[in-house]
Tab-separated table of C-alpha atoms in Angstrom:
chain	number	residue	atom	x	y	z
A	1	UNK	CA	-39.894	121.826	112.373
A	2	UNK	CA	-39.668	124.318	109.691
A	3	UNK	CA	-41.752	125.653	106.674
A	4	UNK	CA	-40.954	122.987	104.443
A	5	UNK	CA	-41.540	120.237	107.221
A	6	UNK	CA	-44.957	121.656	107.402
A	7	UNK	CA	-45.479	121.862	103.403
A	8	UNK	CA	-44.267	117.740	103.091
A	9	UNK	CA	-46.246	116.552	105.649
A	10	UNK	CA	-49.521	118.214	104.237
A	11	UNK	CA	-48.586	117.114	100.674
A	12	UNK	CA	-48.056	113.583	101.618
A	13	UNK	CA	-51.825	113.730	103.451
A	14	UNK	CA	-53.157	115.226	100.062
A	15	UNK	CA	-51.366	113.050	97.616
A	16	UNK	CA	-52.024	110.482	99.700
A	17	UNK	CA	-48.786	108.761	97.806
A	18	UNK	CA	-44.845	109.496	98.514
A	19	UNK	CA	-44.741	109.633	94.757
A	20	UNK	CA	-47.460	112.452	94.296
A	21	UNK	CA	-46.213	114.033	96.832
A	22	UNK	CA	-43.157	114.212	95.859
A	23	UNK	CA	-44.180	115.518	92.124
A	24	UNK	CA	-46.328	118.397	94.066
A	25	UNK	CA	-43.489	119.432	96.000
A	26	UNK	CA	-40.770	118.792	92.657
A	27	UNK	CA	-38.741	117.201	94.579
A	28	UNK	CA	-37.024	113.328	94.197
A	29	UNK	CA	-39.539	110.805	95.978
A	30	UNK	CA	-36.671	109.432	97.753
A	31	UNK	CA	-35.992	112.980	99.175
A	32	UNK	CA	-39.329	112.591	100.150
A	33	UNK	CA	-38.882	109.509	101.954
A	34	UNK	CA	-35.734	110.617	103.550
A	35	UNK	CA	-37.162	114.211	104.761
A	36	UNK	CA	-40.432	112.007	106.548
A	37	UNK	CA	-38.198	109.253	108.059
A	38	UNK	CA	-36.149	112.303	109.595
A	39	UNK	CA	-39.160	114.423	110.756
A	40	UNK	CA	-40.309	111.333	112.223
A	41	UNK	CA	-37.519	109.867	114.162
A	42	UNK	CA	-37.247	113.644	115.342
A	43	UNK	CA	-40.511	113.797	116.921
A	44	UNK	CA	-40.439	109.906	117.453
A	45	UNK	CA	-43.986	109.898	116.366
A	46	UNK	CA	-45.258	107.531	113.541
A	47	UNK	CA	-46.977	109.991	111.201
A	48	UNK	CA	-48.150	107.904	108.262
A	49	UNK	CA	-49.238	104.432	107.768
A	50	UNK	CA	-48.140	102.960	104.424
A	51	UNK	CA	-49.621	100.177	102.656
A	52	UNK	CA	-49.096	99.151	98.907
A	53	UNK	CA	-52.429	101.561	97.841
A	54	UNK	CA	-52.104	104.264	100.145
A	55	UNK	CA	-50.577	106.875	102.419
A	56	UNK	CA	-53.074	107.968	105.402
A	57	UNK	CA	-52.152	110.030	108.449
A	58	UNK	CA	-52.276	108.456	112.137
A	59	UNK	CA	-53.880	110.173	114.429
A	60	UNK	CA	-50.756	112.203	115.517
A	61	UNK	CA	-50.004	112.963	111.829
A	62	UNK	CA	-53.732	114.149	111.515
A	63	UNK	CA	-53.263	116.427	114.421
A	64	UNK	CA	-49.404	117.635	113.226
A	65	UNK	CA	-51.425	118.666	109.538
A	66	UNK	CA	-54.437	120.109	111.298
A	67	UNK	CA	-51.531	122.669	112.521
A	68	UNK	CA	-49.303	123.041	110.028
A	69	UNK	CA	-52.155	124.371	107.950
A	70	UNK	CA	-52.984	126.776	110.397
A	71	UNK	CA	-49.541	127.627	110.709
A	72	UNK	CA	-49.321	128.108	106.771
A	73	UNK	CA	-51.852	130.268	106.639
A	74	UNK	CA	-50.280	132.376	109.122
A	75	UNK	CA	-47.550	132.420	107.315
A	76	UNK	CA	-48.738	133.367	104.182
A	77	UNK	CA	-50.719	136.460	105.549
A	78	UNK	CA	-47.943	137.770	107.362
A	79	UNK	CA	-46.169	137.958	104.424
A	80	UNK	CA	-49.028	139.862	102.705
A	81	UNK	CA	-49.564	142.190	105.373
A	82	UNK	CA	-45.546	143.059	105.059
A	83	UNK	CA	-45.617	143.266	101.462
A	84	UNK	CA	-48.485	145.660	101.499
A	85	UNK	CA	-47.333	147.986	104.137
A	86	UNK	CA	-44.486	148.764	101.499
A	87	UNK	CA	-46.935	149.718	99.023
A	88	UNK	CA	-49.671	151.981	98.397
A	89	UNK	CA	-53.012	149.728	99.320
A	90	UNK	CA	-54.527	148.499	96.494
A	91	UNK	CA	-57.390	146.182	95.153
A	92	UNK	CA	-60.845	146.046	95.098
A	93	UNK	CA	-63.181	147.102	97.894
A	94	UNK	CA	-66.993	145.295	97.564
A	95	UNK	CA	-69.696	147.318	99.992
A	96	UNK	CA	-73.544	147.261	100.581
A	97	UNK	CA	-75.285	149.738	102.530
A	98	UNK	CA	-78.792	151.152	102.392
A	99	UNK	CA	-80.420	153.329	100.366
A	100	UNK	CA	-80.416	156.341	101.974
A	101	UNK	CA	-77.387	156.516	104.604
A	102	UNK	CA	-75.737	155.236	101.222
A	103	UNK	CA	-76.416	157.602	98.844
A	104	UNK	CA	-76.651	160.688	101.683
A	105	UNK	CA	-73.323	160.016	103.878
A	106	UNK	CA	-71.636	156.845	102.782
A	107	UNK	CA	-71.153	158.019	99.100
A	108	UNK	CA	-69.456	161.063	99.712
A	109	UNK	CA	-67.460	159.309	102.403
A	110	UNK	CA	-65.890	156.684	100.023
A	111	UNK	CA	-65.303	158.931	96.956
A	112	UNK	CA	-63.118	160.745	99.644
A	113	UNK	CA	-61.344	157.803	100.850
A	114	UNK	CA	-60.938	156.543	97.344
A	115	UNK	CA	-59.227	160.021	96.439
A	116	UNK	CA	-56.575	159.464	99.024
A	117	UNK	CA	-55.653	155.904	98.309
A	118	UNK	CA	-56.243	155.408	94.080
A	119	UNK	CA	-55.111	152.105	93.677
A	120	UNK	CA	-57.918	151.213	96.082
A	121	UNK	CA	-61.192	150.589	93.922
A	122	UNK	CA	-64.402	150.479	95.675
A	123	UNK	CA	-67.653	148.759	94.418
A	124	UNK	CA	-71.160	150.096	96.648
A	125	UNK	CA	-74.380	148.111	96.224
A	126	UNK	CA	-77.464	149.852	97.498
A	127	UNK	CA	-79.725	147.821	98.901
A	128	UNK	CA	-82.500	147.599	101.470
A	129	UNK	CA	-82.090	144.017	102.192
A	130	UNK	CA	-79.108	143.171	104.058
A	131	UNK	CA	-77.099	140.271	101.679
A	132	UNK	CA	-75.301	137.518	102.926
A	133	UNK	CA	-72.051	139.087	102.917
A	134	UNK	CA	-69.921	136.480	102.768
A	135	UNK	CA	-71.621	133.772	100.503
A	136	UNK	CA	-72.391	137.238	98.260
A	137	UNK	CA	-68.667	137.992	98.491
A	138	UNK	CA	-68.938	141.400	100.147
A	139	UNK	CA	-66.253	142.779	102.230
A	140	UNK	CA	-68.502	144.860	104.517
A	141	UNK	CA	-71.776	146.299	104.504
A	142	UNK	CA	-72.851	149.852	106.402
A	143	UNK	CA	-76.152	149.422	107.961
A	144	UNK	CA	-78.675	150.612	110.019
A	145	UNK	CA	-79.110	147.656	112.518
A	146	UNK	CA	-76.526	145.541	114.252
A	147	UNK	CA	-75.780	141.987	113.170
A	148	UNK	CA	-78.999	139.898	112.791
A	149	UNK	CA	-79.000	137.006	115.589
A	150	UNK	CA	-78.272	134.184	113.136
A	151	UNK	CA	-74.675	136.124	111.833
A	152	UNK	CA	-73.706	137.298	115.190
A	153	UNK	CA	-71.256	135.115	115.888
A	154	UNK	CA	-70.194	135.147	112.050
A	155	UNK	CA	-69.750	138.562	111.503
A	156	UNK	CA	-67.465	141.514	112.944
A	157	UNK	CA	-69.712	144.458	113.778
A	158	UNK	CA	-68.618	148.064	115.465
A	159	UNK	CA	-71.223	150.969	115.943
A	160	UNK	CA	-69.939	153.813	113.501
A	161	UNK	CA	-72.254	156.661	115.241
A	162	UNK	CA	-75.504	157.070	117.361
A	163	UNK	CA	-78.697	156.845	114.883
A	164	UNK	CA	-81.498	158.796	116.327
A	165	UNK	CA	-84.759	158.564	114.825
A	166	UNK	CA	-86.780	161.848	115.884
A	167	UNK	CA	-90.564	162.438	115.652
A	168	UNK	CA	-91.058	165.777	112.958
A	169	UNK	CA	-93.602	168.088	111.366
A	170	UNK	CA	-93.876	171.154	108.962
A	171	UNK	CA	-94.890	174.066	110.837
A	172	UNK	CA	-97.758	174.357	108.333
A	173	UNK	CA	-99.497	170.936	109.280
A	174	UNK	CA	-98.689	172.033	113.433
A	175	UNK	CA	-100.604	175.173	112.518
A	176	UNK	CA	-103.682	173.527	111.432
A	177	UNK	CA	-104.150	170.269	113.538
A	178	UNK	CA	-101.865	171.578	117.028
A	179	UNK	CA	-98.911	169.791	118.565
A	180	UNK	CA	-99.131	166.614	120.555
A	181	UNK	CA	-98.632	167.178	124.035
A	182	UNK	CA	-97.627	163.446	125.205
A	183	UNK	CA	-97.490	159.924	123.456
A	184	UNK	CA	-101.096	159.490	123.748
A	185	UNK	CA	-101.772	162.230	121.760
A	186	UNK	CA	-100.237	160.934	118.426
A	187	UNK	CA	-103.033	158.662	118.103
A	188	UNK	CA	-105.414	161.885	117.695
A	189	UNK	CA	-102.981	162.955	114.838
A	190	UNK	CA	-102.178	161.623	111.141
A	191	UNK	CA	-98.693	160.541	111.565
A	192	UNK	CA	-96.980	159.129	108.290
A	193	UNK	CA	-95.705	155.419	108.319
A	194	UNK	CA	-92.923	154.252	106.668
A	195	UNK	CA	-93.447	150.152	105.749
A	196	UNK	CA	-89.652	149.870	105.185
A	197	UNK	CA	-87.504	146.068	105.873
A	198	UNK	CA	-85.627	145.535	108.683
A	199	UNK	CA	-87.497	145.315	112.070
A	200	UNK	CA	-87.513	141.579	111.112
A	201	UNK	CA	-90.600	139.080	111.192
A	202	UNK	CA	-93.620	140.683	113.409
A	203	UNK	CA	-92.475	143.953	112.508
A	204	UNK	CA	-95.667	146.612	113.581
A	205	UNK	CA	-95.599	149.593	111.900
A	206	UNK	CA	-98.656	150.884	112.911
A	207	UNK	CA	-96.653	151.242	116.763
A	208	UNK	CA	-93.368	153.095	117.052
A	209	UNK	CA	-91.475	152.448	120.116
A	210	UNK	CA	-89.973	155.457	121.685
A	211	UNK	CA	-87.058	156.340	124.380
A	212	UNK	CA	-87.326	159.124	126.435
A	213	UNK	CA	-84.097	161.159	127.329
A	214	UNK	CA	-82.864	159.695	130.125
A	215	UNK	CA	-84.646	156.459	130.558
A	216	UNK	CA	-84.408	153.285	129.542
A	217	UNK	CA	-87.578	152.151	129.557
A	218	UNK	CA	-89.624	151.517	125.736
A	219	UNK	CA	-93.109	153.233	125.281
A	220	UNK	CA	-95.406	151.595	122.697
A	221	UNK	CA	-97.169	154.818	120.652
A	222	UNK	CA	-100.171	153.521	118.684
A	223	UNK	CA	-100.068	155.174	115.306
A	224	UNK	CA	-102.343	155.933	112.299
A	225	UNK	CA	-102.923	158.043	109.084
A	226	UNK	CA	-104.141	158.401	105.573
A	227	UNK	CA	-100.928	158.260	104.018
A	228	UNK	CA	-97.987	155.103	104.051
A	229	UNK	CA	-95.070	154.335	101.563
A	230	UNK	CA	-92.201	152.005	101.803
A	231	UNK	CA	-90.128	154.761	100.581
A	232	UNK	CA	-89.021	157.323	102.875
A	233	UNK	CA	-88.203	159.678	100.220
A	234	UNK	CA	-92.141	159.859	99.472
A	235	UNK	CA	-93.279	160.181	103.604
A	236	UNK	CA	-90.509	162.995	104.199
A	237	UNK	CA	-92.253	165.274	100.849
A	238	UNK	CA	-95.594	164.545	102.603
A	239	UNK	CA	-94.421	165.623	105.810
A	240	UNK	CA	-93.219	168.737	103.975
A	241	UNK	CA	-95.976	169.030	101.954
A	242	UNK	CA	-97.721	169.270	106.145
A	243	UNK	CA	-100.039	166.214	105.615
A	244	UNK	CA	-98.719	164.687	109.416
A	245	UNK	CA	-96.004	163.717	111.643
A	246	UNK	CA	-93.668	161.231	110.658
A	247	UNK	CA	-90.759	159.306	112.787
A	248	UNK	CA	-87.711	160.046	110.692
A	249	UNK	CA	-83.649	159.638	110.874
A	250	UNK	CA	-81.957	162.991	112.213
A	251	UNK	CA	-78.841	162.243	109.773
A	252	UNK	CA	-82.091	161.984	106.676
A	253	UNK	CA	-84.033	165.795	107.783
A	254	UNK	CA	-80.885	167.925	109.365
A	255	UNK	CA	-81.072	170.507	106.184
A	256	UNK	CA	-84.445	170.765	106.962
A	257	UNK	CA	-84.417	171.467	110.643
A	258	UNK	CA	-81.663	174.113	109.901
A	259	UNK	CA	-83.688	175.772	107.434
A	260	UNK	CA	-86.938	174.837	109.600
A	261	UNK	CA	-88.973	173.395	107.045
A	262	UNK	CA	-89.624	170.817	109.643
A	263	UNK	CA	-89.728	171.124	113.684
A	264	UNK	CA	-89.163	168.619	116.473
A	265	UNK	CA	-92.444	166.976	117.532
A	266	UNK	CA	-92.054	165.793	121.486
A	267	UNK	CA	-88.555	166.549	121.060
A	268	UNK	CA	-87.509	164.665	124.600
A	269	UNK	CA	-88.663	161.342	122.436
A	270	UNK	CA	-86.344	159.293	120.053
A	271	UNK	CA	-86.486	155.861	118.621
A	272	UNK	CA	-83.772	154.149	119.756
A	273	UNK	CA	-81.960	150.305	118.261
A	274	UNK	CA	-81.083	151.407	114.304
A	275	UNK	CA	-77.413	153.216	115.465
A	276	UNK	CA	-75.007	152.786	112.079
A	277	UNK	CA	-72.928	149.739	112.063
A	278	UNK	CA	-70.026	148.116	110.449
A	279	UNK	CA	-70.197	144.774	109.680
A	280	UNK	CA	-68.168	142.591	107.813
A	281	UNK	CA	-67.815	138.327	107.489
A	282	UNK	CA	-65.168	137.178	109.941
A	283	UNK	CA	-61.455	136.645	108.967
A	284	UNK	CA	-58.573	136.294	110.340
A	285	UNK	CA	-56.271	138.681	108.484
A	286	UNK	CA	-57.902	141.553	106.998
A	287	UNK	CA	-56.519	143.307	104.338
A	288	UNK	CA	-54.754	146.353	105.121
A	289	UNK	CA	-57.159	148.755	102.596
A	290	UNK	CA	-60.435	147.445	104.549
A	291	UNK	CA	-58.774	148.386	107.917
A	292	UNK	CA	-57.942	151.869	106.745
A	293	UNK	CA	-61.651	152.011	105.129
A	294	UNK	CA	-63.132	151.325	109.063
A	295	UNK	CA	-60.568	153.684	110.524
A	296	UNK	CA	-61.757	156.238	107.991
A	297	UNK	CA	-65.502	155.581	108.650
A	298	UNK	CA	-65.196	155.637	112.298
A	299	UNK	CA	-63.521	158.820	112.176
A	300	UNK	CA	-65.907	160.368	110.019
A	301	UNK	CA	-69.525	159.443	111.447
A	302	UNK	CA	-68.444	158.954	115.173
A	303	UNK	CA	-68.947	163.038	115.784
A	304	UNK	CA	-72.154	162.290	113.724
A	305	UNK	CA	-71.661	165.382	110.680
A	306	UNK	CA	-75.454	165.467	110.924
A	307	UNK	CA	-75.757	167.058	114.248
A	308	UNK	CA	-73.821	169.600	113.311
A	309	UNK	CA	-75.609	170.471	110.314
A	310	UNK	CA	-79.316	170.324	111.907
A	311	UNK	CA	-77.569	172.020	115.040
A	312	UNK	CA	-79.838	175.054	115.259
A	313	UNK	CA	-83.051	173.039	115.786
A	314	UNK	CA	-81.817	170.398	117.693
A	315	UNK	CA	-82.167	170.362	121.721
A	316	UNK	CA	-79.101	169.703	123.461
A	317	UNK	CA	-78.336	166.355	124.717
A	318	UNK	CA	-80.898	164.367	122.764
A	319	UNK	CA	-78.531	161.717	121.377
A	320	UNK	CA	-80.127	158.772	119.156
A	321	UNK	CA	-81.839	157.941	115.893
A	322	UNK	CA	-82.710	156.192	112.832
């Protein structure tokens, strides 16, 4: 069988008539009729049943167009992907990602991308609820979280970098009220909550769930305090501002533990689960410009650019985050 083979029999299943069929494919309906009888006796399979009304598919025809538009598709894609290695990539790239990472990392990241391929044209929607991609016709999204449970086995996701979220304090709110010793002591201390989405349903903010280095195990920290937003803009000024200790993303506060405006707080504790993911709907060709986007990305966060930045107050080896 060839191309054309599979382009009749899937116009005749269509059509469900020789004659439309023919008329798709602008061709004579007796070429049609000649090109079928042939395919058939070739594969000594009876494809279609004819009656006076209609054209349907037999089993073994159903199965035979069931593949050929499989093997269409194929088709068609390879030929894309060749075309567009002979060209500069092109066309329009549709992102989400949230509000901070977004506007801090991922920004800067894509104008440079964009700069080295400029028939590439990128469209970024922050957001801090993560959209259907695919039903919302994104391409990808940058996140915080892996693939919720219900898209896992809809999406394509791939950890970008490590996402360790530290617990922090000005020096001038240490200098007043002390520094915790252990977990235990944070509930003697007014620690700053941020009520943001995306722990999912049963979410507790008032507990933050921290890693130490080196274990695995997850330690529950009751928290309180006067003060909680659902922006983390607002909680990092009052953490500057010394009003308590907040749990904050290392990638979010590295200028500020260079220029130690804020310090480490139980520094061998991290919250672990919110590393920076790709994740993108499922397909089975992607367009060259998206996989030079991920190759960009990866190459970009994977030595996480923050680390370097808040290197100076950072212990060695601590390694995760929000």
């Amino acid at each position: 069988m060839d191309r054309p083979d599979l382009e009749l029999v899937l116009a005749v299943r269509q059509h469900g008539s020789l004659v439309m069929a023919a008329r798709a494919l602008k061709v004579a309906p007796s070429a049609v009729t000649k090109r079928l009888a042939a395919l058939e006796s070739r594969l000594g399979l009876h494809l279609f049943q004819r009656t006076t009304r209609r054209v349907s598919p037999t089993a073994e025809g159903e199965t035979l167009c069931e593949g050929a538009g499989g093997l269409l598709r194929a088709f068609d894609a390879l030929e894309a992907e060749l075309r567009e290695r002979q060209t500069e990539p092109s066309g329009p790239i549709r992102l989400a990602a949230t509000f901070g990472f977004g506007r801090l990392w991922l920004g800067p990241a894509l104008a440079d991308f964009q700069a080295q391929h400029p028939a590439v044209h990128i469209q970024l929607q922050l957001t801090e609820q993560l959209p259907d991609l695919a039903m919302e016709g994104f391409d990808g999204a940058i996140w915080l979280w892996n693939a919720p449970a219900q898209r896992a086995s809809e999406w394509v996701s791939r950890r970008l970098a490590p996402n360790q979220r530290v617990l922090v304090a000005a020096p001038a709110y240490l200098q007043v009220h002390g520094e915790p010793r252990s977990l235990q002591e944070l509930a003697a201390h007014a620690c700053l909550v941020v009520r943001e989405n995306g722990g999912g349903p049963g979410q507790r903010f008032d507990h933050w769930r921290l890693q130490r280095e080196g274990e695995s195990a997850i330690q529950h920290a009751p928290v309180h305090g006067p003060l909680s937003s659902n922006s983390g803009e607002m909680v990092r000024d009052w953490c500057l501002a010394g009003h308590g200790i907040m749990l904050r993303s290392l990638w979010d506060i590295a200028p500020q533990l260079a220029s130690g405006d804020l310090v480490r707080v139980l520094p061998a504790y991290a919250m672990p689960d919110a590393d920076v993911h790709w994740l993108a709907p499922f397909r089975s060709q992607v367009p060259r410009r998206i996989r030079l986007l991920l190759d960009f990305l990866v190459e970009r966060f994977q030595d996480e650019p923050w680390r370097r930045l808040s290197a100076p107050a950072a212990p060695p080896g601590s390694r995760r985050k929000r």
